[in-house]
Amino acid sequence: MTDWALAEDRLWSVEDASYFLGVPVQTLYSWRGQGVGPPGRRVGRRLRYRPEDVKAWVAGLSTDVAS
């Protein structure tokens, strides 16, 4: 994937959110289907994420280390 700066003044695509989180696009779709993950919104037929929602979701994750 190309290294690009993510705009903070627009909605992120699934690819943008995937890049920011460092997870595959399919993981975002899977999380959405399970009702977990950052909140996304439908804009027409497209799924979009507000950057502040994605960052807040990350900030709310547990800091416990998996064993």
The first five atom37 places (N, CA, C, CB, O) and aatype in JSON, in Angstrom:
{
  "aatype": [12, 16, 3, 17, 0, 10, 0, 6, 3, 1, 10, 17, 15, 19, 6, 3, 0, 15, 18, 13, 10, 7, 19, 14, 19, 5, 16, 10, 18, 15, 17, 1, 7, 5, 7, 19, 7, 14, 14, 7, 1, 1, 19, 7, 1, 1, 10, 1, 18, 1, 14, 6, 3, 19, 11, 0, 17, 19, 0, 7, 10, 15, 16, 3, 19, 0, 15],
  "atom_mask": [
    [1, 1, 1, 1, 1],
    [1, 1, 1, 1, 1],
    [1, 1, 1, 1, 1],
    [1, 1, 1, 1, 1],
    [1, 1, 1, 1, 1],
    [1, 1, 1, 1, 1],
    [1, 1, 1, 1, 1],
    [1, 1, 1, 1, 1],
    [1, 1, 1, 1, 1],
    [1, 1, 1, 1, 1],
    [1, 1, 1, 1, 1],
    [1, 1, 1, 1, 1],
    [1, 1, 1, 1, 1],
    [1, 1, 1, 1, 1],
    [1, 1, 1, 1, 1],
    [1, 1, 1, 1, 1],
    [1, 1, 1, 1, 1],
    [1, 1, 1, 1, 1],
    [1, 1, 1, 1, 1],
    [1, 1, 1, 1, 1],
    [1, 1, 1, 1, 1],
    [1, 1, 1, 0, 1],
    [1, 1, 1, 1, 1],
    [1, 1, 1, 1, 1],
    [1, 1, 1, 1, 1],
    [1, 1, 1, 1, 1],
    [1, 1, 1, 1, 1],
    [1, 1, 1, 1, 1],
    [1, 1, 1, 1, 1],
    [1, 1, 1, 1, 1],
    [1, 1, 1, 1, 1],
    [1, 1, 1, 1, 1],
    [1, 1, 1, 0, 1],
    [1, 1, 1, 1, 1],
    [1, 1, 1, 0, 1],
    [1, 1, 1, 1, 1],
    [1, 1, 1, 0, 1],
    [1, 1, 1, 1, 1],
    [1, 1, 1, 1, 1],
    [1, 1, 1, 0, 1],
    [1, 1, 1, 1, 1],
    [1, 1, 1, 1, 1],
    [1, 1, 1, 1, 1],
    [1, 1, 1, 0, 1],
    [1, 1, 1, 1, 1],
    [1, 1, 1, 1, 1],
    [1, 1, 1, 1, 1],
    [1, 1, 1, 1, 1],
    [1, 1, 1, 1, 1],
    [1, 1, 1, 1, 1],
    [1, 1, 1, 1, 1],
    [1, 1, 1, 1, 1],
    [1, 1, 1, 1, 1],
    [1, 1, 1, 1, 1],
    [1, 1, 1, 1, 1],
    [1, 1, 1, 1, 1],
    [1, 1, 1, 1, 1],
    [1, 1, 1, 1, 1],
    [1, 1, 1, 1, 1],
    [1, 1, 1, 0, 1],
    [1, 1, 1, 1, 1],
    [1, 1, 1, 1, 1],
    [1, 1, 1, 1, 1],
    [1, 1, 1, 1, 1],
    [1, 1, 1, 1, 1],
    [1, 1, 1, 1, 1],
    [1, 1, 1, 1, 1]
  ],
  "atom_positions": [
    [[0.84, -1.18, 0.0], [0.0, 0.0, 0.0], [0.88, 1.23, 0.0], [-0.95, 0.0, 1.21], [1.94, 1.26, 0.62]],
    [[0.43, 2.22, -0.69], [1.17, 3.47, -0.78], [1.1, 4.22, 0.54], [0.63, 4.34, -1.91], [0.06, 4.24, 1.2]],
    [[2.2, 4.82, 0.93], [2.24, 5.61, 2.15], [1.71, 7.0, 1.84], [3.68, 5.68, 2.73], [2.32, 7.76, 1.09]],
    [[0.57, 7.33, 2.41], [0.0, 8.65, 2.17], [-0.49, 9.24, 3.48], [-1.16, 8.58, 1.14], [-0.74, 8.52, 4.45]],
    [[-0.63, 10.55, 3.49], [-1.14, 11.23, 4.68], [-2.66, 11.18, 4.65], [-0.64, 12.7, 4.74], [-3.28, 11.49, 3.64]],
    [[-3.25, 10.78, 5.76], [-4.7, 10.71, 5.83], [-5.27, 12.08, 6.18], [-5.14, 9.65, 6.87], [-4.83, 12.72, 7.13]],
    [[-6.24, 12.51, 5.4], [-6.87, 13.81, 5.64], [-7.72, 13.73, 6.9], [-7.74, 14.23, 4.43], [-8.42, 12.75, 7.12]],
    [[-7.66, 14.75, 7.7], [-8.45, 14.81, 8.93], [-9.76, 15.56, 8.71], [-7.65, 15.48, 10.04], [-10.63, 15.56, 9.58]],
    [[-9.9, 16.21, 7.56], [-11.07, 17.06, 7.32], [-12.1, 16.41, 6.39], [-10.64, 18.39, 6.74], [-12.95, 17.1, 5.83]],
    [[-12.01, 15.1, 6.24], [-12.98, 14.38, 5.41], [-13.2, 13.0, 6.01], [-12.5, 14.27, 3.93], [-12.43, 12.55, 6.86]],
    [[-14.25, 12.35, 5.57], [-14.51, 10.99, 6.02], [-13.48, 10.05, 5.4], [-15.94, 10.54, 5.64], [-13.03, 10.25, 4.28]],
    [[-13.11, 9.03, 6.16], [-12.16, 8.04, 5.68], [-12.89, 6.91, 5.0], [-11.3, 7.52, 6.82], [-13.97, 6.5, 5.43]],
    [[-12.31, 6.4, 3.95], [-12.8, 5.19, 3.3], [-12.41, 3.99, 4.15], [-12.24, 5.06, 1.84], [-11.66, 4.13, 5.11]],
    [[-12.91, 2.83, 3.8], [-12.52, 1.6, 4.49], [-11.01, 1.4, 4.35], [-13.29, 0.37, 3.93], [-10.35, 0.97, 5.29]],
    [[-10.49, 1.7, 3.19], [-9.04, 1.56, 2.95], [-8.25, 2.51, 3.84], [-8.71, 1.82, 1.47], [-7.2, 2.14, 4.37]],
    [[-8.74, 3.74, 4.01], [-8.06, 4.7, 4.89], [-8.04, 4.2, 6.33], [-8.76, 6.09, 4.82], [-7.0, 4.21, 6.98]],
    [[-9.2, 3.76, 6.82], [-9.28, 3.27, 8.19], [-8.41, 2.03, 8.37], [-10.74, 2.96, 8.57], [-7.75, 1.87, 9.39]],
    [[-8.41, 1.16, 7.37], [-7.58, -0.04, 7.39], [-6.1, 0.34, 7.51], [-7.82, -0.88, 6.13], [-5.36, -0.24, 8.3]],
    [[-5.69, 1.3, 6.72], [-4.29, 1.76, 6.74], [-3.93, 2.33, 8.11], [-4.06, 2.83, 5.64], [-2.89, 2.01, 8.66]],
    [[-4.81, 3.19, 8.65], [-4.55, 3.81, 9.95], [-4.43, 2.77, 11.04], [-5.66, 4.81, 10.29], [-3.53, 2.84, 11.88]],
    [[-5.35, 1.79, 11.04], [-5.37, 0.77, 12.08], [-4.36, -0.34, 11.86], [-6.74, 0.19, 12.18], [-4.02, -1.08, 12.79]],
    [[-3.87, -0.47, 10.64], [-2.9, -1.53, 10.33], [-3.53, -2.91, 10.29], [0.0, 0.0, 0.0], [-2.9, -3.91, 10.64]],
    [[-4.8, -2.95, 9.86], [-5.5, -4.23, 9.74], [-6.03, -4.35, 8.32], [-6.67, -4.34, 10.77], [-6.23, -3.34, 7.64]],
    [[-6.26, -5.58, 7.85], [-6.82, -5.74, 6.5], [-8.23, -5.16, 6.4], [-6.83, -7.23, 6.12], [-8.97, -5.12, 7.38]],
    [[-8.6, -4.73, 5.22], [-9.94, -4.21, 4.95], [-10.99, -5.22, 5.4], [-10.11, -3.88, 3.45], [-11.99, -4.84, 6.01]],
    [[-10.76, -6.49, 5.1], [-11.74, -7.51, 5.45], [-11.97, -7.59, 6.95], [-11.29, -8.86, 4.93], [-13.06, -7.94, 7.39]],
    [[-10.95, -7.27, 7.74], [-11.11, -7.27, 9.19], [-12.12, -6.21, 9.62], [-9.76, -7.02, 9.88], [-12.93, -6.45, 10.5]],
    [[-12.07, -5.04, 8.99], [-13.05, -3.99, 9.31], [-14.47, -4.46, 9.0], [-12.74, -2.7, 8.54], [-15.39, -4.24, 9.79]],
    [[-14.66, -5.09, 7.85], [-15.98, -5.6, 7.5], [-16.42, -6.69, 8.47], [-15.97, -6.15, 6.07], [-17.59, -6.75, 8.85]],
    [[-15.49, -7.54, 8.88], [-15.79, -8.6, 9.83], [-16.19, -8.01, 11.18], [-14.59, -9.54, 9.99], [-17.19, -8.43, 11.77]],
    [[-15.41, -7.05, 11.66], [-15.74, -6.39, 12.92], [-17.12, -5.75, 12.85], [-14.69, -5.34, 13.27], [-17.9, -5.83, 13.8]],
    [[-17.43, -5.11, 11.73], [-18.72, -4.45, 11.57], [-19.85, -5.47, 11.65], [-18.78, -3.69, 10.24], [-20.87, -5.22, 12.28]],
    [[-19.67, -6.61, 11.01], [-20.67, -7.66, 11.06], [-20.87, -8.23, 12.46], [0.0, 0.0, 0.0], [-21.96, -8.69, 12.79]],
    [[-19.82, -8.19, 13.27], [-19.88, -8.69, 14.65], [-20.34, -7.62, 15.64], [-18.51, -9.22, 15.06], [-20.57, -7.91, 16.81]],
    [[-20.47, -6.38, 15.15], [-20.89, -5.29, 16.03], [-19.78, -4.75, 16.91], [0.0, 0.0, 0.0], [-20.03, -4.15, 17.95]],
    [[-18.54, -4.97, 16.47], [-17.38, -4.44, 17.2], [-16.59, -3.55, 16.23], [-16.48, -5.61, 17.78], [-16.95, -3.42, 15.06]],
    [[-15.53, -2.96, 16.72], [-14.72, -2.11, 15.84], [-15.21, -0.68, 15.85], [0.0, 0.0, 0.0], [-16.21, -0.36, 16.49]],
    [[-14.5, 0.18, 15.14], [-14.88, 1.59, 15.13], [-16.22, 1.78, 14.42], [-13.79, 2.43, 14.44], [-16.53, 1.06, 13.47]],
    [[-17.0, 2.76, 14.87], [-18.3, 3.0, 14.23], [-18.12, 3.56, 12.83], [-19.15, 3.96, 15.08], [-17.36, 4.51, 12.61]],
    [[-18.82, 2.98, 11.89], [-18.8, 3.45, 10.51], [-20.19, 3.91, 10.11], [0.0, 0.0, 0.0], [-21.18, 3.6, 10.78]],
    [[-20.25, 4.65, 9.02], [-21.52, 5.17, 8.53], [-21.65, 4.85, 7.05], [-21.64, 6.68, 8.77], [-20.66, 4.87, 6.31]],
    [[-22.85, 4.58, 6.64], [-23.12, 4.4, 5.22], [-23.36, 5.78, 4.6], [-24.36, 3.45, 4.99], [-24.18, 6.56, 5.09]],
    [[-22.66, 6.05, 3.54], [-22.88, 7.26, 2.74], [-23.21, 6.74, 1.36], [-21.6, 8.25, 2.73], [-22.33, 6.37, 0.58]],
    [[-24.51, 6.72, 1.06], [-24.94, 6.05, -0.16], [-24.66, 4.57, -0.02], [0.0, 0.0, 0.0], [-25.11, 3.94, 0.93]],
    [[-23.91, 4.03, -0.95], [-23.55, 2.61, -0.91], [-22.18, 2.37, -0.28], [-23.56, 2.03, -2.31], [-21.74, 1.23, -0.17]],
    [[-21.53, 3.43, 0.14], [-20.16, 3.33, 0.66], [-20.13, 3.38, 2.18], [-19.29, 4.45, 0.09], [-20.96, 4.04, 2.8]],
    [[-19.16, 2.69, 2.76], [-18.92, 2.74, 4.19], [-17.83, 3.77, 4.44], [-18.53, 1.34, 4.75], [-16.77, 3.74, 3.81]],
    [[-18.1, 4.67, 5.37], [-17.14, 5.72, 5.68], [-16.95, 5.82, 7.2], [-17.6, 7.08, 5.1], [-17.84, 5.46, 7.97]],
    [[-15.8, 6.32, 7.59], [-15.46, 6.48, 9.0], [-15.06, 7.92, 9.26], [-14.31, 5.51, 9.41], [-14.36, 8.55, 8.46]],
    [[-15.52, 8.45, 10.41], [-15.04, 9.76, 10.84], [-13.71, 9.53, 11.55], [-16.08, 10.5, 11.77], [-13.63, 8.68, 12.44]],
    [[-12.66, 10.27, 11.17], [-11.35, 10.05, 11.81], [-11.42, 10.12, 13.33], [-10.35, 11.08, 11.3], [-10.77, 9.33, 14.02]],
    [[-12.2, 11.06, 13.86], [-12.28, 11.19, 15.32], [-12.94, 9.97, 15.97], [-13.05, 12.46, 15.69], [-12.59, 9.62, 17.09]],
    [[-13.88, 9.32, 15.27], [-14.5, 8.11, 15.8], [-13.5, 6.96, 15.85], [-15.72, 7.71, 14.96], [-13.46, 6.21, 16.82]],
    [[-12.7, 6.82, 14.8], [-11.71, 5.75, 14.75], [-10.67, 5.96, 15.86], [-11.02, 5.7, 13.36], [-10.3, 5.01, 16.56]],
    [[-10.21, 7.18, 16.01], [-9.2, 7.48, 17.04], [-9.77, 7.29, 18.45], [-8.68, 8.9, 16.88], [-9.07, 6.8, 19.33]],
    [[-11.03, 7.68, 18.66], [-11.67, 7.48, 19.97], [-11.83, 5.99, 20.27], [-13.04, 8.19, 20.02], [-11.65, 5.56, 21.41]],
    [[-12.16, 5.21, 19.25], [-12.3, 3.77, 19.43], [-10.97, 3.17, 19.86], [-12.81, 3.1, 18.14], [-10.92, 2.35, 20.77]],
    [[-9.89, 3.58, 19.2], [-8.55, 3.07, 19.55], [-8.2, 3.49, 20.98], [-7.48, 3.6, 18.55], [-7.66, 2.7, 21.75]],
    [[-8.49, 4.73, 21.32], [-8.17, 5.23, 22.66], [-8.93, 4.46, 23.74], [-8.49, 6.72, 22.76], [-8.46, 4.36, 24.87]],
    [[-10.1, 3.93, 23.4], [-10.9, 3.2, 24.36], [-10.56, 1.73, 24.48], [0.0, 0.0, 0.0], [-11.14, 1.03, 25.32]],
    [[-9.63, 1.25, 23.67], [-9.24, -0.17, 23.75], [-8.47, -0.43, 25.03], [-8.38, -0.57, 22.53], [-7.77, 0.44, 25.55]],
    [[-8.6, -1.64, 25.53], [-7.87, -2.05, 26.73], [-6.38, -2.01, 26.48], [-8.3, -3.45, 27.18], [-5.92, -2.3, 25.37]],
    [[-5.65, -1.66, 27.49], [-4.18, -1.65, 27.37], [-3.58, -2.94, 27.91], [-3.57, -0.43, 28.11], [-2.35, -3.09, 27.97]],
    [[-4.45, -3.89, 28.33], [-3.97, -5.18, 28.81], [-3.27, -5.93, 27.67], [-5.15, -6.02, 29.38], [-3.7, -5.86, 26.52]],
    [[-2.22, -6.62, 28.02], [-1.48, -7.4, 27.04], [-2.1, -8.8, 26.99], [0.04, -7.47, 27.41], [-2.31, -9.44, 28.02]],
    [[-2.39, -9.25, 25.78], [-2.94, -10.6, 25.62], [-1.89, -11.64, 25.99], [-3.44, -10.83, 24.17], [-0.7, -11.47, 25.69]],
    [[-2.32, -12.7, 26.64], [-1.35, -13.74, 27.0], [-1.59, -15.0, 26.25], [-1.4, -14.02, 28.47], [-0.86, -15.97, 26.44]]
  ]
}
